[in-house]
Short mmCIF file of C-alpha atoms in Angstrom, two decimals:
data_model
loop_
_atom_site.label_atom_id
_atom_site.label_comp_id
_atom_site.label_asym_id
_atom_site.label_seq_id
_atom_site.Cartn_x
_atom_site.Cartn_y
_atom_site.Cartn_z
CA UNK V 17 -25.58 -5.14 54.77
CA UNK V 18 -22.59 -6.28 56.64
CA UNK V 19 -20.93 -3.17 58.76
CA UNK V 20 -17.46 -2.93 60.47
CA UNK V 21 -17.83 -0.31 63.11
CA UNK V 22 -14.77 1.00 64.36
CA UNK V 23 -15.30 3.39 67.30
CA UNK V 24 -13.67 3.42 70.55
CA UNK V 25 -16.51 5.24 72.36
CA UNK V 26 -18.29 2.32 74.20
CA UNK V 27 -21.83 4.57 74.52
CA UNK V 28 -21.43 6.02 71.26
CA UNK V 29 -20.28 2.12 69.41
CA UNK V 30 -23.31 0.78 71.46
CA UNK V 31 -25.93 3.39 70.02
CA UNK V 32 -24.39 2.24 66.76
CA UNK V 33 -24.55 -1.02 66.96
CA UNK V 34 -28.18 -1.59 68.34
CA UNK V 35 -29.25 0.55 65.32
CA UNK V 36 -27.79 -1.13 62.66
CA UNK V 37 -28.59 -4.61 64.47
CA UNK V 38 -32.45 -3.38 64.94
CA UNK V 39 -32.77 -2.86 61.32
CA UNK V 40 -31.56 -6.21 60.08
CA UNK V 41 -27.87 -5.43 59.44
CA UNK V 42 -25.01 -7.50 60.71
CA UNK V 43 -22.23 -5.66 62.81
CA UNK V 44 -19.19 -6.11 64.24
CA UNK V 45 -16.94 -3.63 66.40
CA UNK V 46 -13.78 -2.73 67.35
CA UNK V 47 -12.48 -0.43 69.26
CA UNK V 48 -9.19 0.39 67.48
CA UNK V 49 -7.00 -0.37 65.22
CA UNK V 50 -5.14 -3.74 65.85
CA UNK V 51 -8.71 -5.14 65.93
CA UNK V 52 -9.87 -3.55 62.87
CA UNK V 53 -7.28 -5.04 61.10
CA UNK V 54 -7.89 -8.59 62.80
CA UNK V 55 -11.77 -8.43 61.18
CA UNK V 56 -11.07 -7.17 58.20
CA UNK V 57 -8.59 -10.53 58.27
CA UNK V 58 -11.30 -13.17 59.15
CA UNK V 59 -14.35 -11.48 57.21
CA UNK V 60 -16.07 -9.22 54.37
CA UNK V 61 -17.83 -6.50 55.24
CA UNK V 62 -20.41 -4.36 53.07
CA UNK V 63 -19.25 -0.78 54.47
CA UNK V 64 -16.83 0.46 57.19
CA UNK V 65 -17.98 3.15 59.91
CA UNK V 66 -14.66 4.76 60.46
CA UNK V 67 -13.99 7.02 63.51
CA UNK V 68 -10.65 8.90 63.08
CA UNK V 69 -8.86 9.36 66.46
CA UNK V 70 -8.57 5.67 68.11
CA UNK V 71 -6.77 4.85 70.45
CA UNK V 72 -3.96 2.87 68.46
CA UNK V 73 -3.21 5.59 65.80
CA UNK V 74 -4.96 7.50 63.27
CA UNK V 75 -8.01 6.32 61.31
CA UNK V 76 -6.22 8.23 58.39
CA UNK V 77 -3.19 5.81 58.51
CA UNK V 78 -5.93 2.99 58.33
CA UNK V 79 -8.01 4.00 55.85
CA UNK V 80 -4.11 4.31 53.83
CA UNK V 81 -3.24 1.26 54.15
CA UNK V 82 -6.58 -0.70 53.25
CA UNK V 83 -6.62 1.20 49.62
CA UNK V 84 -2.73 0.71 49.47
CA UNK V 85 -3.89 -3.18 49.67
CA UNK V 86 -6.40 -2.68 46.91
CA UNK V 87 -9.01 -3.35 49.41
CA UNK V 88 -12.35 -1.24 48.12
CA UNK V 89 -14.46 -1.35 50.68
CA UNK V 90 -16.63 1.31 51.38
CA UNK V 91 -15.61 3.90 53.94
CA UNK V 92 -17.16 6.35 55.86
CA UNK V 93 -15.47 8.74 58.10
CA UNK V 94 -17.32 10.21 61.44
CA UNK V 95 -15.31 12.71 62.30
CA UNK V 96 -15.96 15.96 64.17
CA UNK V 97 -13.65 18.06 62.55
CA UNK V 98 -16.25 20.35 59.93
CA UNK V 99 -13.40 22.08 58.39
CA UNK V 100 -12.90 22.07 54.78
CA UNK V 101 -9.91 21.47 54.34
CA UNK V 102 -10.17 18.45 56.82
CA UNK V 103 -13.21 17.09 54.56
CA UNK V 104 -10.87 17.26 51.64
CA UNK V 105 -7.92 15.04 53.19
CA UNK V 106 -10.40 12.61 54.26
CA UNK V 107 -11.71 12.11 50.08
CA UNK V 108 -8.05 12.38 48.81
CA UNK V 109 -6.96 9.43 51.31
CA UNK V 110 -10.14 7.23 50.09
CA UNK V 111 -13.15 8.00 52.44
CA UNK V 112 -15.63 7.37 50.11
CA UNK V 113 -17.93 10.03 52.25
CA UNK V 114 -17.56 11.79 55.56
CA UNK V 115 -20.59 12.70 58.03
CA UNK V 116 -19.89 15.29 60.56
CA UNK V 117 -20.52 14.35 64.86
CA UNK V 118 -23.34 14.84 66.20
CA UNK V 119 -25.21 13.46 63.60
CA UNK V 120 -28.84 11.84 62.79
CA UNK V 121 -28.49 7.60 62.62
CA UNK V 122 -30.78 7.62 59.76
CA UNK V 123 -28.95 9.90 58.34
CA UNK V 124 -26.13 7.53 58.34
CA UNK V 125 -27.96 4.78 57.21
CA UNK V 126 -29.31 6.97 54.34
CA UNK V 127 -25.67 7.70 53.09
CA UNK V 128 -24.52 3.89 53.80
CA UNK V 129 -26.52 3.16 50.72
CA UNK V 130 -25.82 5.86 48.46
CA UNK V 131 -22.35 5.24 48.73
CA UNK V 132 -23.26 1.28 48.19
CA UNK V 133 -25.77 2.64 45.17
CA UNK V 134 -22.72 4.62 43.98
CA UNK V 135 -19.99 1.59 43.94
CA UNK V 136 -22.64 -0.87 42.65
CA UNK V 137 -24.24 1.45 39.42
CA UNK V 138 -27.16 0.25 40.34
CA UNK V 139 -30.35 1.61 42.12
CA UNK V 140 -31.06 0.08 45.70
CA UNK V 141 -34.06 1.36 45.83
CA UNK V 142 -35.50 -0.96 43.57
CA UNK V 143 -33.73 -4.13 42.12
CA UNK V 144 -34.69 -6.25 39.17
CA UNK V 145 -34.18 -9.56 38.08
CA UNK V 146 -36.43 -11.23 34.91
CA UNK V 147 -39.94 -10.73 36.44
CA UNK V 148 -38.82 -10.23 40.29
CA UNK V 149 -38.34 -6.84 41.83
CA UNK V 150 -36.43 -6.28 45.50
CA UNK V 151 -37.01 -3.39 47.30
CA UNK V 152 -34.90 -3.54 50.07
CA UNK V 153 -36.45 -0.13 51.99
CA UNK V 154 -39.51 -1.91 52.26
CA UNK V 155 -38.06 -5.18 52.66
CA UNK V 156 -40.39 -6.77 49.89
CA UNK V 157 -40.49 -8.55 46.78
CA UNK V 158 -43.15 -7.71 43.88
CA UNK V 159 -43.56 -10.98 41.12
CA UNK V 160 -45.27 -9.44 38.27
CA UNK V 161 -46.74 -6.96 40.24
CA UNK V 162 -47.78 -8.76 42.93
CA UNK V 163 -45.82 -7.92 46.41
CA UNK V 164 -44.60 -10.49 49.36
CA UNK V 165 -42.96 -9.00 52.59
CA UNK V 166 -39.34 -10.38 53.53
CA UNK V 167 -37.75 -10.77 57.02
CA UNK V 168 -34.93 -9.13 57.62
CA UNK V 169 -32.75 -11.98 57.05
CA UNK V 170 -34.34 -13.06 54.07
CA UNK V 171 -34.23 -9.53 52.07
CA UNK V 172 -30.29 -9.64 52.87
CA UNK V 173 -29.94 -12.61 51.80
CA UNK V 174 -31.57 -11.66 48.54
CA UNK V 175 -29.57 -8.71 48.28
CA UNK V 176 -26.25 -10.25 48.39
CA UNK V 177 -27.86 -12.95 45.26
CA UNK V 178 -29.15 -9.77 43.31
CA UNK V 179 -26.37 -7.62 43.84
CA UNK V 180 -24.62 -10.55 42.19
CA UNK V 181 -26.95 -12.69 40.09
CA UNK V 182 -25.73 -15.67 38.68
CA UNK V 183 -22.35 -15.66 40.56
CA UNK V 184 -21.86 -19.04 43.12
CA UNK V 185 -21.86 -17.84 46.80
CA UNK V 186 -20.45 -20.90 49.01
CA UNK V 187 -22.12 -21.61 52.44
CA UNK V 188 -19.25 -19.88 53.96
CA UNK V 189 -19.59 -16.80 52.20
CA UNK V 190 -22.74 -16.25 52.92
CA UNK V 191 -22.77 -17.10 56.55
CA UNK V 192 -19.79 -14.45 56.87
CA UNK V 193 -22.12 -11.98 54.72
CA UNK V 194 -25.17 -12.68 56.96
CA UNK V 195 -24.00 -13.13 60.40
CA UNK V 196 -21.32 -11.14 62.70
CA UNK V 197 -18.27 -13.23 63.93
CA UNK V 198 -19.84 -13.15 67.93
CA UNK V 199 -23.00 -14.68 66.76
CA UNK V 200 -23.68 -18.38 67.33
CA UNK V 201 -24.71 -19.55 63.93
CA UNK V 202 -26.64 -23.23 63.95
CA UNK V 203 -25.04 -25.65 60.99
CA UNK V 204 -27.98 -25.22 59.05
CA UNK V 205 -29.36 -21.68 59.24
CA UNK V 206 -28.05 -21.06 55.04
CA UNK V 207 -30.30 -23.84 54.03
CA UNK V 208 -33.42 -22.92 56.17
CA UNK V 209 -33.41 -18.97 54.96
CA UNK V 210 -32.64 -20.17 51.43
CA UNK V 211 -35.55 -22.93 51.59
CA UNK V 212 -37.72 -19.61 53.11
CA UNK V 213 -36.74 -17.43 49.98
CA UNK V 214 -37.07 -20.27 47.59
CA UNK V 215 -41.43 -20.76 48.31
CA UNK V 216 -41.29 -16.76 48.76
CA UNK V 217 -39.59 -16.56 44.29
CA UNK V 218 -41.54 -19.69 43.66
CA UNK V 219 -43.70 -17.97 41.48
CA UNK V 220 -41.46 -16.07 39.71
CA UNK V 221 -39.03 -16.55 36.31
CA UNK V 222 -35.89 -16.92 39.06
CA UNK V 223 -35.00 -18.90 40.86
CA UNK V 224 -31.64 -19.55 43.78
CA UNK V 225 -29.44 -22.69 42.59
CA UNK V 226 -27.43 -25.36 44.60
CA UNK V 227 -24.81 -26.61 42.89
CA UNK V 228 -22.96 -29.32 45.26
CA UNK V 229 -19.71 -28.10 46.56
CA UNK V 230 -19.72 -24.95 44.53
CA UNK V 231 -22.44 -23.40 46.36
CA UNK V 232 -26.14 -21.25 45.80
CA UNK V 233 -26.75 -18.01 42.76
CA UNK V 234 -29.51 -16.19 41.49
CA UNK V 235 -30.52 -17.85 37.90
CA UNK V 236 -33.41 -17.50 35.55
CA UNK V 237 -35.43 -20.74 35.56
#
């Protein structure tokens, strides 16, 4: 999962940030606006963490003008305002869910998924392809039954190919899908995770192709 945090609380963003990172995800920050708008320029994201009083304007106004661009992304809104009525603006301007400050960070990483199991239709807690099953809470795969453990790259990876199977990813794409802009990223790192997932699905009725220039998908063999 690829997350845009936008927070201008540095201890707050930071708390955020070594969560997500911890568990695998990919994140990049920024602290208002103007940069929010710059990633979102450069780079896809999964979900967006949206806090609503920056320092450049209103997350409100942001969150606007992203669906007025057709851009569906997922958003959701930390706010601190528990008011009904407040909850209710956030939905009828596109927040796609809302979680109220203070608040639990596996509670947020529990609702980043149902909102991704919501836009999706399908169930992330277990996906299927022919005779391969992901789960990506236990970051494993089962073939026929029988289950392998992923790293944390690795079950992303695989989540972006079954979340999509048989749709071309370029190398680009999934670089920017696996990796935050700061990271340094070596030339080859697609090819050595794909390689790793390749003798992990060996064994199963899938399998990840390379088509040259067009790029890697999820097929049956």
């Amino acid at each position: 999962m690829k997350v845009l945090i936008i927070e201008d609380s540095k201890e707050f963003s930071k708390s955020l940030l070594d969560f997500f990172n911890y568990d695998g995800h990919s994140t990049d920050h920024a602290s208002n606006l103007s940069s929010a708008y710059d990633y979102l320029s450069v780079s896809k994201y999964d979900i967006i963490l949206l806090d609503i009083m920056l320092p450049d304007g209103d997350g409100r106004d942001f969150l606007k003008k992203i669906r007025k661009q057709n851009k569906n992304i997922p958003v959701i809104v930390m706010t601190a305002r528990s008011e009904v009525s407040d909850r209710i603006d956030l939905l009828d301007v596109g927040a796609d869910d809302y979680i109220i400050k203070p608040f639990d960070l596996a509670e947020l990483e529990a609702r980043c998924r149902a909102v991704l199991r919501r836009q999706s239709g399908q169930n992330q807690t277990c996906l299927k392809f022919k005779n391969l099953s992901l789960f990506p809470l236990l970051a494993k795969i089962e073939i026929s039954g029988k289950p392998t453990s992923l790293r944390n790259r690795e079950l992303r990876l695989l989540e972006i190919f079954f979340n999509s199977p048989k749709i071309f990813f370029t190398k680009e794409q999934l670089t920017d899908r696996l990796f935050s802009i700061s990271e340094t990223i070596s030339e080859n790192a697609i090819e050595v995770y794909i390689a790793r997932l390749r003798k992990k699905i060996k064994n199963s009725k899938a399998k990840i192709e390379n088509v040259r220039s067009i790029g890697y998908r999820l097929i049956e063999k």
